[in-house]
CSV table of C-alpha atoms and ligand atoms in Angstrom, one decimal:
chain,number,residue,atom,x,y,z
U,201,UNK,CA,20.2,6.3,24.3
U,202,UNK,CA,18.4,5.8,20.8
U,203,UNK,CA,14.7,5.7,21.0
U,204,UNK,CA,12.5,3.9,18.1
U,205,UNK,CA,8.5,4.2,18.2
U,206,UNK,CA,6.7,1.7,16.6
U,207,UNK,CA,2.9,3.3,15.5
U,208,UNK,CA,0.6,2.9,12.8
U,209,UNK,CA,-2.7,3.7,13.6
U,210,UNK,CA,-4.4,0.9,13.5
U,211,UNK,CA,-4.5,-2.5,14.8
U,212,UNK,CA,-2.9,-5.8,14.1
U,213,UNK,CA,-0.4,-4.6,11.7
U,214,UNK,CA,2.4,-5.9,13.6
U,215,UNK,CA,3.6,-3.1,15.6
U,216,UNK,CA,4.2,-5.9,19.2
U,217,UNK,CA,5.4,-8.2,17.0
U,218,UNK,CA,8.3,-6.2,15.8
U,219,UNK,CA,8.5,-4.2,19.1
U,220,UNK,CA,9.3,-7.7,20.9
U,221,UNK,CA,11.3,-9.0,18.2
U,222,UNK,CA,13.5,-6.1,17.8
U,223,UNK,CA,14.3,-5.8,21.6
U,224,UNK,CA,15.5,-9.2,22.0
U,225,UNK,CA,17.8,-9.2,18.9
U,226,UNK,CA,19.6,-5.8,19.9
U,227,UNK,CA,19.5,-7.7,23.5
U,228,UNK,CA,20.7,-10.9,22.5
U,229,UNK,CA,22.6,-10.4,19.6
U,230,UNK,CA,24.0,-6.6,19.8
U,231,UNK,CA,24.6,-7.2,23.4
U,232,UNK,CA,23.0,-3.6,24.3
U,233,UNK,CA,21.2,-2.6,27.1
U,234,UNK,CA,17.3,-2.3,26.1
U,235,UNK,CA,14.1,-1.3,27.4
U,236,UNK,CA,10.9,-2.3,26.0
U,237,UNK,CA,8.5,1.0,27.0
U,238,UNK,CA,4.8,-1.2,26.7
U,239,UNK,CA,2.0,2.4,26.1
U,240,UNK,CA,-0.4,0.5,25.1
U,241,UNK,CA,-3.1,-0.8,28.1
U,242,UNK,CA,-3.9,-4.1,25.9
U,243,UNK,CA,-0.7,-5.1,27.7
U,244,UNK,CA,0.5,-7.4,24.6
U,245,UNK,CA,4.3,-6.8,24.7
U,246,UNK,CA,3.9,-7.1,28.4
U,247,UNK,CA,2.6,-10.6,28.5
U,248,UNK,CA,5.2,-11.5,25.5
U,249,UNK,CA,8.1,-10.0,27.8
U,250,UNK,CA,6.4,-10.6,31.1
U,251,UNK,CA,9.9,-12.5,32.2
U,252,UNK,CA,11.5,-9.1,32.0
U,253,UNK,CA,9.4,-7.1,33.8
U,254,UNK,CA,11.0,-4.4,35.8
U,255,UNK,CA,8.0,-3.7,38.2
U,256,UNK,CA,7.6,-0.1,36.8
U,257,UNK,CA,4.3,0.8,35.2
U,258,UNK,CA,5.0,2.6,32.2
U,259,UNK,CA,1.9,5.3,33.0
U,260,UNK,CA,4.6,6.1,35.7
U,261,UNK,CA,6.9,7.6,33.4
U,262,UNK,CA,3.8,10.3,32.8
U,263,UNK,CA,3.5,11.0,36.6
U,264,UNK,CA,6.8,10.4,38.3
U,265,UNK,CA,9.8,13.0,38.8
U,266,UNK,CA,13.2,12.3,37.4
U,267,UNK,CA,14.5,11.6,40.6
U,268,UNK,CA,11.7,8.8,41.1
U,269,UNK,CA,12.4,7.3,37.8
U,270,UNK,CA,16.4,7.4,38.8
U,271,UNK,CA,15.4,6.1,42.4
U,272,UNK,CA,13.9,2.8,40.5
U,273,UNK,CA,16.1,2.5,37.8
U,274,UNK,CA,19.4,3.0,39.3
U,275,UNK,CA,18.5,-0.1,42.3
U,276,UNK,CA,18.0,-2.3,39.6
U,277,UNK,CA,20.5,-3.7,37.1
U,278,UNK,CA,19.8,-2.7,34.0
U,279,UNK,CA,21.7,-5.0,31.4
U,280,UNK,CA,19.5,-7.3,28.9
U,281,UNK,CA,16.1,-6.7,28.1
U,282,UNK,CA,13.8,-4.5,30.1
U,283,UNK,CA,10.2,-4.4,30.5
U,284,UNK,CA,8.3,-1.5,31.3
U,285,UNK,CA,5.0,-2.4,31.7
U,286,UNK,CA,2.0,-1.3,30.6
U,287,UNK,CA,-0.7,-0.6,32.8
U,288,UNK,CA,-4.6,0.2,33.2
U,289,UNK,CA,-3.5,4.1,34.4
U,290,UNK,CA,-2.4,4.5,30.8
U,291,UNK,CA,-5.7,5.1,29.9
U,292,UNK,CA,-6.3,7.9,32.7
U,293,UNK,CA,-3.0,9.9,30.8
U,294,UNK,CA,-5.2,10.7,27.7
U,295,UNK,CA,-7.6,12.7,29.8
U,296,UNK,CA,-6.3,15.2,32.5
U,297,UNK,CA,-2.8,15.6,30.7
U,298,UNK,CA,-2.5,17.6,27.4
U,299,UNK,CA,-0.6,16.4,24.6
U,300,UNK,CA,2.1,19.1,25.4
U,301,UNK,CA,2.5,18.2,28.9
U,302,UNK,CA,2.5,14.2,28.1
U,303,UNK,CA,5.4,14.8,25.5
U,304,UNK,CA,6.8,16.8,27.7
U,305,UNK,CA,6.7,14.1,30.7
U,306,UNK,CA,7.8,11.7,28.5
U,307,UNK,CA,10.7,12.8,27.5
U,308,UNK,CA,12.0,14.2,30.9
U,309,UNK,CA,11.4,10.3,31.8
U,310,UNK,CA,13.2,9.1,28.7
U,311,UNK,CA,16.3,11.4,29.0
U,312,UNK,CA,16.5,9.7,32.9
U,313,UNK,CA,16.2,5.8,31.1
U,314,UNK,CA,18.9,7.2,29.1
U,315,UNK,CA,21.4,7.2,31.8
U,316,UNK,CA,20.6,3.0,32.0
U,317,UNK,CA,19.8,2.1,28.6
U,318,UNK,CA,21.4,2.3,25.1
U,319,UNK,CA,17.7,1.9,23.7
U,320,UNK,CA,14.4,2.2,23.9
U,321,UNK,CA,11.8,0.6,22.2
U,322,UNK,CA,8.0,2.1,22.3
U,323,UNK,CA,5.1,0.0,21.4
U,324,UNK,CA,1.6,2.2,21.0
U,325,UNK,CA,-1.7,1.7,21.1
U,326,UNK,CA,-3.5,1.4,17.5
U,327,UNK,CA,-5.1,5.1,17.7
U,328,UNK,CA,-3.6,8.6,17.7
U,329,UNK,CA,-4.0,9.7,21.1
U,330,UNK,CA,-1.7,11.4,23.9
U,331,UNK,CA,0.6,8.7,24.2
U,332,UNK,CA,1.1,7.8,20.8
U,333,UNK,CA,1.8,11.7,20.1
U,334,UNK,CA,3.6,11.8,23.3
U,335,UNK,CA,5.9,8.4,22.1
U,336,UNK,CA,6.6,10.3,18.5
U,337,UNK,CA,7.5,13.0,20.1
U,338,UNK,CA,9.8,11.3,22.7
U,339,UNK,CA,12.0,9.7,20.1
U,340,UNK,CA,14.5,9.2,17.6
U,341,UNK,CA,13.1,6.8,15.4
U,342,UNK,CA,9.9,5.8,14.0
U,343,UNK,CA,8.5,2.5,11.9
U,344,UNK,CA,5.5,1.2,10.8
U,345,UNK,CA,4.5,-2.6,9.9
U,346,UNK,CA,1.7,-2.9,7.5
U,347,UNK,CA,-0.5,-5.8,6.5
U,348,UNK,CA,-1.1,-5.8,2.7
U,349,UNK,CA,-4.5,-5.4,3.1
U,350,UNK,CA,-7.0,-3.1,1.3
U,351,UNK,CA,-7.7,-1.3,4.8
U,352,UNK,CA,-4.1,-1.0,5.4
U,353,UNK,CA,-3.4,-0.1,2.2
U,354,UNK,CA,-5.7,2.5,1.8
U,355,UNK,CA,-4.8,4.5,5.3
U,356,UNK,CA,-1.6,4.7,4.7
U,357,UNK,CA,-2.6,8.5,3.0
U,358,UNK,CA,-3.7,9.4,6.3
U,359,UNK,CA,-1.2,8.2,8.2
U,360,UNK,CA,1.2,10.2,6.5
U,361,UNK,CA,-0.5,13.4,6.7
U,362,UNK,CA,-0.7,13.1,10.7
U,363,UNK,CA,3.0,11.4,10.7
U,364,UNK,CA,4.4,14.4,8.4
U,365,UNK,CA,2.8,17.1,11.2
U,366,UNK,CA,4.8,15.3,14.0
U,367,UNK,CA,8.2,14.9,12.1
U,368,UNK,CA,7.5,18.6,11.5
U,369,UNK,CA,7.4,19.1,15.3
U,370,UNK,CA,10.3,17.0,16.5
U,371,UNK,CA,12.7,17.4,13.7
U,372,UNK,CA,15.1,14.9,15.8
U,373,UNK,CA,12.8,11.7,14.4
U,374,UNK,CA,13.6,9.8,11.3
U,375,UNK,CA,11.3,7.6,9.8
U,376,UNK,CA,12.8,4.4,9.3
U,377,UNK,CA,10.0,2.7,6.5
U,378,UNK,CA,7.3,1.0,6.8
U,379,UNK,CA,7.6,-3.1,7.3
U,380,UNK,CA,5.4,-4.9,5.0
U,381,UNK,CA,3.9,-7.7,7.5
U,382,UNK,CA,1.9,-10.6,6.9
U,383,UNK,CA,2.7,-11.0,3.8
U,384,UNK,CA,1.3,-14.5,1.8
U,385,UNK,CA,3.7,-15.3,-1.1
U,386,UNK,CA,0.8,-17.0,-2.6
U,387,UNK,CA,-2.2,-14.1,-2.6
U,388,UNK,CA,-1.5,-11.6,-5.6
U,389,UNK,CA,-3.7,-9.2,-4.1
U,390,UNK,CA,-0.5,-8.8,-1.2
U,391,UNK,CA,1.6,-9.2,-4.2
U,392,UNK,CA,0.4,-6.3,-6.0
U,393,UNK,CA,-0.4,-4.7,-2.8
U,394,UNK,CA,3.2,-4.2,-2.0
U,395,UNK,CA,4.1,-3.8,-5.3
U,396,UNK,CA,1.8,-0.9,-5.7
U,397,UNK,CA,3.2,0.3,-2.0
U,398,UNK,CA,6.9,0.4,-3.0
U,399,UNK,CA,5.9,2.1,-6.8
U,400,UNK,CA,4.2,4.9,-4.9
U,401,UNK,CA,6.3,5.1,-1.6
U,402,UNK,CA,9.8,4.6,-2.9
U,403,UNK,CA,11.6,5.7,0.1
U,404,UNK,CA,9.2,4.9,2.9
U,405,UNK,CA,8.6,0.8,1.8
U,406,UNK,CA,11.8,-0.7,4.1
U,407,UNK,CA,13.6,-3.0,1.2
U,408,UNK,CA,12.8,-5.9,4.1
U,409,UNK,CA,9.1,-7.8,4.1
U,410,UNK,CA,7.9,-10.5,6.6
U,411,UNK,CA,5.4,-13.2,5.5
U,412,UNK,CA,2.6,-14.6,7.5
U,413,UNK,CA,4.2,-16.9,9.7
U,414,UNK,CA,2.9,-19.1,11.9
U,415,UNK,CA,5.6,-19.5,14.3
U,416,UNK,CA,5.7,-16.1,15.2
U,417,UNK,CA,2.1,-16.4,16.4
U,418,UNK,CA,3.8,-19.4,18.7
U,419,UNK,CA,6.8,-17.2,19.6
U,420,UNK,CA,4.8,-14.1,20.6
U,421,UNK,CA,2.8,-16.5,22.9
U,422,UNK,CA,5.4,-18.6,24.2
U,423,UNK,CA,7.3,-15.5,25.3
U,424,UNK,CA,10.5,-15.8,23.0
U,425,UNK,CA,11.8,-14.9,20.3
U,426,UNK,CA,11.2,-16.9,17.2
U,427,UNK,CA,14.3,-17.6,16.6
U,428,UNK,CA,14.0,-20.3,19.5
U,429,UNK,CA,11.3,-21.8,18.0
U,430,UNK,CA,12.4,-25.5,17.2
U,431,UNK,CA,10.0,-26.1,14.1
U,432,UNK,CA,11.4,-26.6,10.9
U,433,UNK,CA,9.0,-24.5,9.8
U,434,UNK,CA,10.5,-21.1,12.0
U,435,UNK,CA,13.1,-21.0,9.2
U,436,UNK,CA,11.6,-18.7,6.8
U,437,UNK,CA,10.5,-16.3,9.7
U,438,UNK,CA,13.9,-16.3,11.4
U,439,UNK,CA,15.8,-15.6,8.2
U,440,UNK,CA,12.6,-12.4,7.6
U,441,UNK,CA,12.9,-11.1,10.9
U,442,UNK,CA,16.7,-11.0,11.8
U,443,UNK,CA,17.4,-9.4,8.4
U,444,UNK,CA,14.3,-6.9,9.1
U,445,UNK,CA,16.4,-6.4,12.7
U,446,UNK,CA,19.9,-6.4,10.7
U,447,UNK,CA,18.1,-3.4,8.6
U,448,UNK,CA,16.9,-1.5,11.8
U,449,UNK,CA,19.8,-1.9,13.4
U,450,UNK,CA,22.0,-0.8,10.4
U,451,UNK,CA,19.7,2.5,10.2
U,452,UNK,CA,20.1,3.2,13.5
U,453,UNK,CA,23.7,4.3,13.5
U,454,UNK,CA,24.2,2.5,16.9
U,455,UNK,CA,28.3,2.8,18.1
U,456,UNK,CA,28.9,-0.1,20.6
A,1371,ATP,N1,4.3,-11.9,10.4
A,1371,ATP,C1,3.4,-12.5,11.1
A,1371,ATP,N2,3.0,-13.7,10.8
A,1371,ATP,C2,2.0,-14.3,11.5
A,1371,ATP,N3,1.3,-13.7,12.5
A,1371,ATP,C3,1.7,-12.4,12.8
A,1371,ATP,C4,2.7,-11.7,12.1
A,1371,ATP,N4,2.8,-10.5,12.7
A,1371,ATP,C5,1.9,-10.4,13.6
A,1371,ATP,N5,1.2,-11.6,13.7
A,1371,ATP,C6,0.0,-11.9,14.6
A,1371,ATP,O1,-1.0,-10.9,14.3
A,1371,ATP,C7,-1.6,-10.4,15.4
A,1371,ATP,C8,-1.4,-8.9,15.5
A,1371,ATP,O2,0.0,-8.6,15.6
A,1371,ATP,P1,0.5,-7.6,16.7
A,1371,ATP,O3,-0.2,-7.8,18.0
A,1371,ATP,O4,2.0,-7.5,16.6
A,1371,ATP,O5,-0.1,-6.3,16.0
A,1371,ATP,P2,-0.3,-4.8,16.7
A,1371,ATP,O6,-0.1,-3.8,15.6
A,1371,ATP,O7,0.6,-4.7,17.9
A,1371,ATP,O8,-1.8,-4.9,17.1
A,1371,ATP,P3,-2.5,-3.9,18.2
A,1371,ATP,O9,-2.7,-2.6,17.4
A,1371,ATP,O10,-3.8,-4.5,18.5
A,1371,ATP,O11,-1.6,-3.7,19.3
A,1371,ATP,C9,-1.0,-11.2,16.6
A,1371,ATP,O12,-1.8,-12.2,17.0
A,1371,ATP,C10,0.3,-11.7,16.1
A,1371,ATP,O13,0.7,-12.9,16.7
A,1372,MG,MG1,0.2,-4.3,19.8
């Protein structure tokens, strides 16, 4: 199993959007076996994916043995798209349990989904706590959208510096880029924004951008991908986001 984080830390950059987007592609269109690991207790991927629920709460995979993660997992058939949900005990694992012992946890858990899944997907909470440590930590692959915003912008120094510590630490992760998100063809400030990004982050930019699209606001809400969005309008984002998925995907060395 392949595991990709998605984590940038701070909010509304994006990070559910892709999470849910990127599941149901490699569900629908790779035909693998994914599971959608919801860390953060806002519970937004859960509600999006809510029809694939799995009835197991993803604080579980910080608490439970192996053999109680295989005891769930291996009742259950495992093909599509997978939620694990998030739940309010998430916010209880940032206190009693070290960042060592939540990695840890974590990626006992993980290596069990492995036997049932051919990936993972990991959504995180906008701050760098336990879990998101524990996620990077856990996995294979990282990305990070980004709003071409001054704020965004202007963290992204930051976010390196705490991002190049972990890829220190778990020298199995490969950053995949950053996705520029939200992006209005029309603003130059986003325009010189991303410009500016790719000029000083060469490598780290992905060579993939998503605008600010309105269907994927009605997706993300409706439950579905936006690719089943029947508005003339969807167009635009279905072309962005299935070559943003083609990219991950290609990255991600998957064998079928
Ligand atoms: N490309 C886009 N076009 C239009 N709306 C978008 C786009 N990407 C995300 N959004 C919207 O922006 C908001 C924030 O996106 P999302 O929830 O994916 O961000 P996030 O990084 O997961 O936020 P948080 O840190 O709070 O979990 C949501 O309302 C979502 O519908
Ligand atoms: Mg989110």
């Amino acid at each position: 199993m392949k595991t990709i984080v998605i984590a940038i830390q701070k909010g509304g950059q994006g990070k559910t959007f892709a999470t849910c987007h990127l599941a149901q592609d490699f569900t629908e269109k790779r035909k693998l076996r994914v599971a959608v690991v919801d860390l953060d207790a806002q519970g937004d991927a859960s509600f999006t994916l809510e029809a694939h629920d799995s009835g197991y709460a993803a604080s579980r995979l910080f608490t439970d043995s192996a053999d109680a993660v295989r005891a769930h997992f291996s009742a259950r058939d495992n093909s599509g798209l997978t939620l694990i949900h998030a739940d309010p005990a998430l916010i209880d694992i940032e206190q009693p349990l070290t960042a060592d012992q939540a990695c840890d946890a974590l990626k006992a858990s993980m290596a069990v989904l492995g036997e049932y899944f051919d990936v993972a997907f990991i959504d995180t909470p906008p701050a760098l706590g336990v879990r998101m440590t524990a996620a990077i930590m856990s996995a294979n692959y990282m990305l990070s959208p980004i709003e071409m915003e001054a704020y965004s912008v202007r963290g992204m120094g930051k976010m390196f510096a705490v991002m190049n510590n972990l890829l220190e630490r778990n020298p199995h992760l490969q950053f995949l880029g950053m996705l520029p998100n939200k992006v209005e063809a029309r603003k130059p400030r986003h325009q010189a924004n991303l410009a500016s990004l790719r000029e000083s982050y060469p490598e780290l930019v992905m060579p993939v951008k998503v605008g600010l699209r309105d269907s994927i606001g009605d997706a993300l809400e409706a439950g579905v991908p936006v690719w089943r969005i029947q508005k003339t309008a969807a167009r635009d984002a279905i072309k962005e986001v299935r070559q943003f998925a083609d990219y991950v995907f290609e990255k991600m060395e998957i064998t079928q």
